[in-house]
mmCIF file of C-alpha atoms in Angstrom:
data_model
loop_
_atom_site.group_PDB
_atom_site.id
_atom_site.type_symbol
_atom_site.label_atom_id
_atom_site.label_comp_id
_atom_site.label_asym_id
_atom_site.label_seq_id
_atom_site.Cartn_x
_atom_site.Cartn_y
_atom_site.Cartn_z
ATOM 1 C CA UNK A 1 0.000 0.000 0.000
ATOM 2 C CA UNK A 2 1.572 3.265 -1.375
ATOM 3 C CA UNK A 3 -0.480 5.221 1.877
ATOM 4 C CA UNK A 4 1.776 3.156 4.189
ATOM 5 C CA UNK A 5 4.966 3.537 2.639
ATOM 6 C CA UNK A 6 4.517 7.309 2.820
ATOM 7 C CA UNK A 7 4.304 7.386 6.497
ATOM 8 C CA UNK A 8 7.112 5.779 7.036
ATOM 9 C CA UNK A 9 8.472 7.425 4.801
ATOM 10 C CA UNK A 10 7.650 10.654 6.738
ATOM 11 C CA UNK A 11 8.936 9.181 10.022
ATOM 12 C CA UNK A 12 12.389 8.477 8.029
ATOM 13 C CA UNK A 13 12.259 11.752 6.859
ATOM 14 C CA UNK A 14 11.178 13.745 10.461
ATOM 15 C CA UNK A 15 14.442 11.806 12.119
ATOM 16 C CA UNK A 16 16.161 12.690 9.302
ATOM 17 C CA UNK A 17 17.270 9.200 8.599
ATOM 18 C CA UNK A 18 18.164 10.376 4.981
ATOM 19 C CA UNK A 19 19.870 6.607 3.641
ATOM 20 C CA UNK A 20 16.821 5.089 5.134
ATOM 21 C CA UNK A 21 14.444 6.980 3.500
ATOM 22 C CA UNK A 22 16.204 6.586 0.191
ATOM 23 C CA UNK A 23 15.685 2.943 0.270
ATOM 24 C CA UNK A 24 11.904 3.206 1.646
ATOM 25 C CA UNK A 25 11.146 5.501 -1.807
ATOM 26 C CA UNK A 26 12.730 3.098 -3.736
ATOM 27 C CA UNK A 27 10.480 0.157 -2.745
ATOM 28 C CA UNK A 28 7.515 2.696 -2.841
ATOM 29 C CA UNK A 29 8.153 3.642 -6.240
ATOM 30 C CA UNK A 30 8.617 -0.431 -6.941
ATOM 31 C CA UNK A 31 5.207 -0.568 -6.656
ATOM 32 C CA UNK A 32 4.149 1.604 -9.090
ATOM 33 C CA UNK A 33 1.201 2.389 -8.352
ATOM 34 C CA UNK A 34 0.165 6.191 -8.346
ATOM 35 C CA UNK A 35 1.922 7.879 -5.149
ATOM 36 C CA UNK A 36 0.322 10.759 -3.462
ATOM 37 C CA UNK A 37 1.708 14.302 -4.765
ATOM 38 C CA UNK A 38 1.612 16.177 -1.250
ATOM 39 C CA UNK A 39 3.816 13.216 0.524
ATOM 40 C CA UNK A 40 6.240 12.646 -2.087
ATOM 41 C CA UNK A 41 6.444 16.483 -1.948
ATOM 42 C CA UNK A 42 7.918 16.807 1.212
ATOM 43 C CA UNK A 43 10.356 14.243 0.741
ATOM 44 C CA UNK A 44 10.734 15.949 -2.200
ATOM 45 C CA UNK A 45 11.667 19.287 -0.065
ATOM 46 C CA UNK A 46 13.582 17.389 2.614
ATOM 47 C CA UNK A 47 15.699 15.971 -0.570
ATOM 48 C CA UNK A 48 16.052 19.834 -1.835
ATOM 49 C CA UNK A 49 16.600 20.761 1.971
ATOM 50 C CA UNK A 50 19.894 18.263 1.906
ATOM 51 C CA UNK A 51 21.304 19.585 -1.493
ATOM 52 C CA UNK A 52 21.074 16.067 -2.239
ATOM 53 C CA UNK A 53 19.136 17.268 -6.163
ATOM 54 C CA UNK A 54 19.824 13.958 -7.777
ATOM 55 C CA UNK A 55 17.429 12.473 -4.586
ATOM 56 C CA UNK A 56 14.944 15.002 -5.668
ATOM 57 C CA UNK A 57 15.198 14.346 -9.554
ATOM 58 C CA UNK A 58 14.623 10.727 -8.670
ATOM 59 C CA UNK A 59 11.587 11.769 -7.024
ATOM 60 C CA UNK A 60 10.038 13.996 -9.461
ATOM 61 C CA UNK A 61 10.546 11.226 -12.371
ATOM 62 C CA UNK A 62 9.579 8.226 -10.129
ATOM 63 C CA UNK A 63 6.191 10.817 -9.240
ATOM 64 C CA UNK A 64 5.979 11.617 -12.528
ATOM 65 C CA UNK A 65 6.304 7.479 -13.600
ATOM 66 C CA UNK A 66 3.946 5.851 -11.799
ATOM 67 C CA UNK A 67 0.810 8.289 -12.534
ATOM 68 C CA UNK A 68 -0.253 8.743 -15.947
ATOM 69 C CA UNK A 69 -1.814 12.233 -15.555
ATOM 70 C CA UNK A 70 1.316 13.775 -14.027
ATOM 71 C CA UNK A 71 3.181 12.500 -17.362
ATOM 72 C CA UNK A 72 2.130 15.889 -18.814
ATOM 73 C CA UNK A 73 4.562 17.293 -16.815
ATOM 74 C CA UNK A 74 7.732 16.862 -18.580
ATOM 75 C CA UNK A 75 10.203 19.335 -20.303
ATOM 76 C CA UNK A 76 12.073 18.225 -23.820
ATOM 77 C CA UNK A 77 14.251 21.317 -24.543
ATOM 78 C CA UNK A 78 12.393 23.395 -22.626
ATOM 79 C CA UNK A 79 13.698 23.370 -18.645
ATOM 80 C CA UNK A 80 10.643 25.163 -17.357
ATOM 81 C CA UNK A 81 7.935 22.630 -16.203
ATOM 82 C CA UNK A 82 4.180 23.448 -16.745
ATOM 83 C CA UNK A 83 4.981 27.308 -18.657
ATOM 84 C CA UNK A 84 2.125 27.751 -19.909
ATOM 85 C CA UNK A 85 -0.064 26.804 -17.452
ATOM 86 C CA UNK A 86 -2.327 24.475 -19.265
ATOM 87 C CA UNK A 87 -1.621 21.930 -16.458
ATOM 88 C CA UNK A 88 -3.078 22.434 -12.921
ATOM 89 C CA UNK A 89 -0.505 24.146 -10.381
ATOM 90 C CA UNK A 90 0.377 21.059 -8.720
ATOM 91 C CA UNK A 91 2.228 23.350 -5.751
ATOM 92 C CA UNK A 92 5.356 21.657 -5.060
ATOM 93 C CA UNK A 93 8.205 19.552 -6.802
ATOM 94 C CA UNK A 94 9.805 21.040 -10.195
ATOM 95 C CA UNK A 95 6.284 22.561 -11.364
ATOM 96 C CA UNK A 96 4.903 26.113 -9.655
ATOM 97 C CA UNK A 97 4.863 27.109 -5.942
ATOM 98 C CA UNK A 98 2.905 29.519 -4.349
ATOM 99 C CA UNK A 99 2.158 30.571 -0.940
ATOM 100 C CA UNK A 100 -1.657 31.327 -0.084
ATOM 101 C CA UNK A 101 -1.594 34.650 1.116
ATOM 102 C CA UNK A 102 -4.493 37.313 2.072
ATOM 103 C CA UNK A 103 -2.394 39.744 0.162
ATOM 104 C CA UNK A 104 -2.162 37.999 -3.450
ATOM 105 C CA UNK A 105 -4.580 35.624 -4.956
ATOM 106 C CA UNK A 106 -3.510 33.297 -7.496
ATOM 107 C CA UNK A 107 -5.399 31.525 -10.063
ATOM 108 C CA UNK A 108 -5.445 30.103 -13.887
ATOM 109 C CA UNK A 109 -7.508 32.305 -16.284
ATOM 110 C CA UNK A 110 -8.837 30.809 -19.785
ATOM 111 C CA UNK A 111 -9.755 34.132 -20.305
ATOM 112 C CA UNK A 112 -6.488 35.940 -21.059
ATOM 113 C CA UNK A 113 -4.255 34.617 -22.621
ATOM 114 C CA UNK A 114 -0.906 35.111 -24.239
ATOM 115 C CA UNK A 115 -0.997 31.376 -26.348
ATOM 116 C CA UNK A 116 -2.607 28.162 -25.618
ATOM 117 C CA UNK A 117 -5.614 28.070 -23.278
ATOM 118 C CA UNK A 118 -4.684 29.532 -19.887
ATOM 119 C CA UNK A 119 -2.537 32.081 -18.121
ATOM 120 C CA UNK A 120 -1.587 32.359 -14.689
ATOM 121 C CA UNK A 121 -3.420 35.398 -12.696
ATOM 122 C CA UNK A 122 -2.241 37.024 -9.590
ATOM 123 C CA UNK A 123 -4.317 39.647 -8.010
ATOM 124 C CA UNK A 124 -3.116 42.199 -5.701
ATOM 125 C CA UNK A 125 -5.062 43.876 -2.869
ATOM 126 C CA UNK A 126 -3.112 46.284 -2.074
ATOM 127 C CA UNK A 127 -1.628 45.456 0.911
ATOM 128 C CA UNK A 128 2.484 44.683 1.359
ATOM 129 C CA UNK A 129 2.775 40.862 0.427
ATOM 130 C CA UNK A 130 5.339 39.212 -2.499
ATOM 131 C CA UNK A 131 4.119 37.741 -4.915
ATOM 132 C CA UNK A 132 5.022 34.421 -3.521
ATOM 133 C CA UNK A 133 4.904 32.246 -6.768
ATOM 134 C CA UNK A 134 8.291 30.145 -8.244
ATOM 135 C CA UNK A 135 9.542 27.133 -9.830
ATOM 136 C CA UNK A 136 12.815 25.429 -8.802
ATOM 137 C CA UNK A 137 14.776 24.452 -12.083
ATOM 138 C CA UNK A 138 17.571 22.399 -12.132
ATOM 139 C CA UNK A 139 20.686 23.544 -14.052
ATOM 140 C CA UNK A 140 24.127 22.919 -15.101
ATOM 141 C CA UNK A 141 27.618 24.854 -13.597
ATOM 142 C CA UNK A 142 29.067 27.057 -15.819
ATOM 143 C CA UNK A 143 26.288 27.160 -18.822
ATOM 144 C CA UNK A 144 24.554 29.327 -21.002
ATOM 145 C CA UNK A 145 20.950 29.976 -20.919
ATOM 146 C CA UNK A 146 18.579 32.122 -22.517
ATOM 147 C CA UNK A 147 15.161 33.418 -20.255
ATOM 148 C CA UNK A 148 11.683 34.366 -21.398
ATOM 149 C CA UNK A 149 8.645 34.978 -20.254
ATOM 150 C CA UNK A 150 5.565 37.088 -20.922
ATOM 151 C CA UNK A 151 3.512 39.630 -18.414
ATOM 152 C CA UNK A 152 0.413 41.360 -19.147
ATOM 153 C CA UNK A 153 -0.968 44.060 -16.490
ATOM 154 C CA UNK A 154 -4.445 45.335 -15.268
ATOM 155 C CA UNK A 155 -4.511 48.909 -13.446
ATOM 156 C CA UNK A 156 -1.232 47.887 -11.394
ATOM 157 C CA UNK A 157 -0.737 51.077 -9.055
ATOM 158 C CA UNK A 158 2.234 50.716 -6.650
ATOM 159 C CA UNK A 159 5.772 52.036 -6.195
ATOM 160 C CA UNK A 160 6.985 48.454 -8.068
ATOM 161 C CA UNK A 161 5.278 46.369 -9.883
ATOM 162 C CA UNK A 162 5.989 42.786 -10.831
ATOM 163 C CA UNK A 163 8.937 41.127 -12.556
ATOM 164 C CA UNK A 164 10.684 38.230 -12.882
ATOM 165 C CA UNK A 165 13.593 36.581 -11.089
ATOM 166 C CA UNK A 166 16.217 34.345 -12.163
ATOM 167 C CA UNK A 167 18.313 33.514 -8.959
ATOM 168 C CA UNK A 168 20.694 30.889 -7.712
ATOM 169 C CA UNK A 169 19.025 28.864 -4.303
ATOM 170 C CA UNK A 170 22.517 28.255 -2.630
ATOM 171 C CA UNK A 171 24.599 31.002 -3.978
ATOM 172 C CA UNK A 172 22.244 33.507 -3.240
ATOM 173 C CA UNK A 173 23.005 35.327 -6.928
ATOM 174 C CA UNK A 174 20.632 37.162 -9.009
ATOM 175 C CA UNK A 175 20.666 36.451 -12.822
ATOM 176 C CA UNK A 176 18.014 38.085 -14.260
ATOM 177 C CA UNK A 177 15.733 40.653 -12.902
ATOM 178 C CA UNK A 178 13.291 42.196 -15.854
ATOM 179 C CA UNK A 179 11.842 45.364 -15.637
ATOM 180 C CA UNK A 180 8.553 45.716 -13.562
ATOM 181 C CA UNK A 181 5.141 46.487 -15.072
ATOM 182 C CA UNK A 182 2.874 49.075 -13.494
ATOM 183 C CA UNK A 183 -0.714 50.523 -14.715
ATOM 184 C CA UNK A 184 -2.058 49.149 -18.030
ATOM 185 C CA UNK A 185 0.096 47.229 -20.280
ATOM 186 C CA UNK A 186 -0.352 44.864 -23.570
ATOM 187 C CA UNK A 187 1.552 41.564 -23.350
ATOM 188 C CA UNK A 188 5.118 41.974 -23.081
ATOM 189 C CA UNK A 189 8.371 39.978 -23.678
ATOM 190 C CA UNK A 190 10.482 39.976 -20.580
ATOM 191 C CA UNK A 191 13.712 38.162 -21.362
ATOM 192 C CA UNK A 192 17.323 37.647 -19.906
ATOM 193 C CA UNK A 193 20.894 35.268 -20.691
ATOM 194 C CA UNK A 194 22.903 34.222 -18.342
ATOM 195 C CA UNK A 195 25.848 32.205 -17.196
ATOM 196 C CA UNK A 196 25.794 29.893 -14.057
ATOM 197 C CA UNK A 197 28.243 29.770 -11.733
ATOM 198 C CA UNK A 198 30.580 26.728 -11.319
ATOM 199 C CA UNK A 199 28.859 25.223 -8.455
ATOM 200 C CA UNK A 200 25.391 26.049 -9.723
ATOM 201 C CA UNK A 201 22.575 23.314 -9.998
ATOM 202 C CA UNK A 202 19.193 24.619 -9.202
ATOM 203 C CA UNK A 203 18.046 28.160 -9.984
ATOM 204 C CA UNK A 204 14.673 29.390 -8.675
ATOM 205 C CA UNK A 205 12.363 31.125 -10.966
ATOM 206 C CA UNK A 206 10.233 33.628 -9.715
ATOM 207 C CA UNK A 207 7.574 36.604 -10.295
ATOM 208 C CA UNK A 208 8.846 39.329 -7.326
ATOM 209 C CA UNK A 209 8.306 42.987 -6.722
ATOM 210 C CA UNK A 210 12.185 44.352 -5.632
ATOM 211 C CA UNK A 211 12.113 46.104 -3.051
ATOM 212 C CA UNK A 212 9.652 42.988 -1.792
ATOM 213 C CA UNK A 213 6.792 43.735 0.462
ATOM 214 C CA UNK A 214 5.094 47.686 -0.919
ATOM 215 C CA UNK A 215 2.254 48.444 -1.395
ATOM 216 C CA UNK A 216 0.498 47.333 -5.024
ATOM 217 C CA UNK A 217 -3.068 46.696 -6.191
ATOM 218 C CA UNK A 218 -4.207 45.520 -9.646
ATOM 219 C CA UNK A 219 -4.029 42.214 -12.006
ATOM 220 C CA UNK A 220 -1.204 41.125 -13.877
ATOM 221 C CA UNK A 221 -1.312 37.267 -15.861
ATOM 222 C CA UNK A 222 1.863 35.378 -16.462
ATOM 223 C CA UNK A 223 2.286 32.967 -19.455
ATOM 224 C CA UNK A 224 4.781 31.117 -21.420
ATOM 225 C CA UNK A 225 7.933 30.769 -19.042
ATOM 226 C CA UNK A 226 10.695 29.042 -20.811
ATOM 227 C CA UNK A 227 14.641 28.678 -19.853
ATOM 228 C CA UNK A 228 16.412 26.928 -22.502
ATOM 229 C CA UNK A 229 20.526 26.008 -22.263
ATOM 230 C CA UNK A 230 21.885 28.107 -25.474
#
């Protein structure tokens, strides 16, 4: 039974037994049978958590392996899972994060669109919150890669507005950092290219406001997010 495997996997995990829970995955994912996302997720984290990203790749593809719908979720030359949003937000792993916040409400739109059939939303009320949505990415040291993305915006009214992030987890370095949107805007192109570092292996990519945490209200919808090695 998958269900049990996860809990002990979660009691491997909470004692930080990290070799044991390595082998109890591996006989979970044995089974394969379809594995539930939110516990695989945080041994998914605790993986991340360790710097241990081949653990965590294993995860995502074992995940990924053993349930048919979360096949859908795979990148070819593309290294940004799920950019377009036509596949739910499944919160967690290599696909999009967010943090449920009074401040910013996030949601898919089939309304607006910048191609395919949905876009992400995020709706701000004003009060001092970031954005709070990402996507961990792994990467290669020392590599070229090109960054796009698209941002269209609704009556944004704020000292910042949003942009998008390209940033090393570890390292703590900024790669890209587009220019923020504010009032009314059509769909724009928001790109960047980069170099990793030498020890570089997994970049987080992220809508922010910098400064983080001032004041903005209005609607601004994400879509197509790609990173691709040049």
């Amino acid at each position: 039974q998958p269900q049990a495997y996860l809990r002990l996997l979660e009691l491997m995990r909470a004692n930080d037994q990290a070799d044991n829970a390595r082998k109890v995955w591996r006989n979970l994912a044995a089974l394969q049978q379809p594995i539930d996302p939110k516990g695989a997720f945080r041994y998914f984290d605790y993986a991340v958590s360790r710097h241990d990203l081949d653990e965590a790749s294993r995860i995502w593809n074992d995940l990924r392996r053993c349930d048919r719908q979360l096949q859908a979720y795979s990148v070819v030359d593309d290294l940004v899972v799920n950019g377009g949003f036509e596949e739910p937000i499944l919160n967690g792993g290599f696909d999009w994060r967010y943090q449920k916040s009074g401040s910013v409400s996030v949601s898919v739109d089939n309304s607006t669109v910048h191609s395919g059939f949905r876009s992400l939303a995020l709706d701000f009320n004003g009060n001092r919150q970031d954005p709070g949505i990402f996507q961990l990415v792994p990467v290669q040291p020392d590599t070229e890669y090109e960054f796009s993305g698209y941002m269209k915006a609704e009556g944004l009214d704020g000292a910042n507005g949003p942009r998008f992030a390209v940033s090393d987890t570890s390292e703590k370095i900024s790669y890209v950092l587009t220019d923020d949107l504010l009032g009314s805007t059509p769909w724009r192109h928001l790109t960047g290219s980069f170099k990793t570092a030498k020890n570089a292996r997994l970049l987080a990519i992220a809508v922010v406001q910098d400064p983080a945490n001032t004041h903005l209200s209005g609607r601004v919808w994400v879509d197509d997010v790609s990173l691709k090695k040049k």
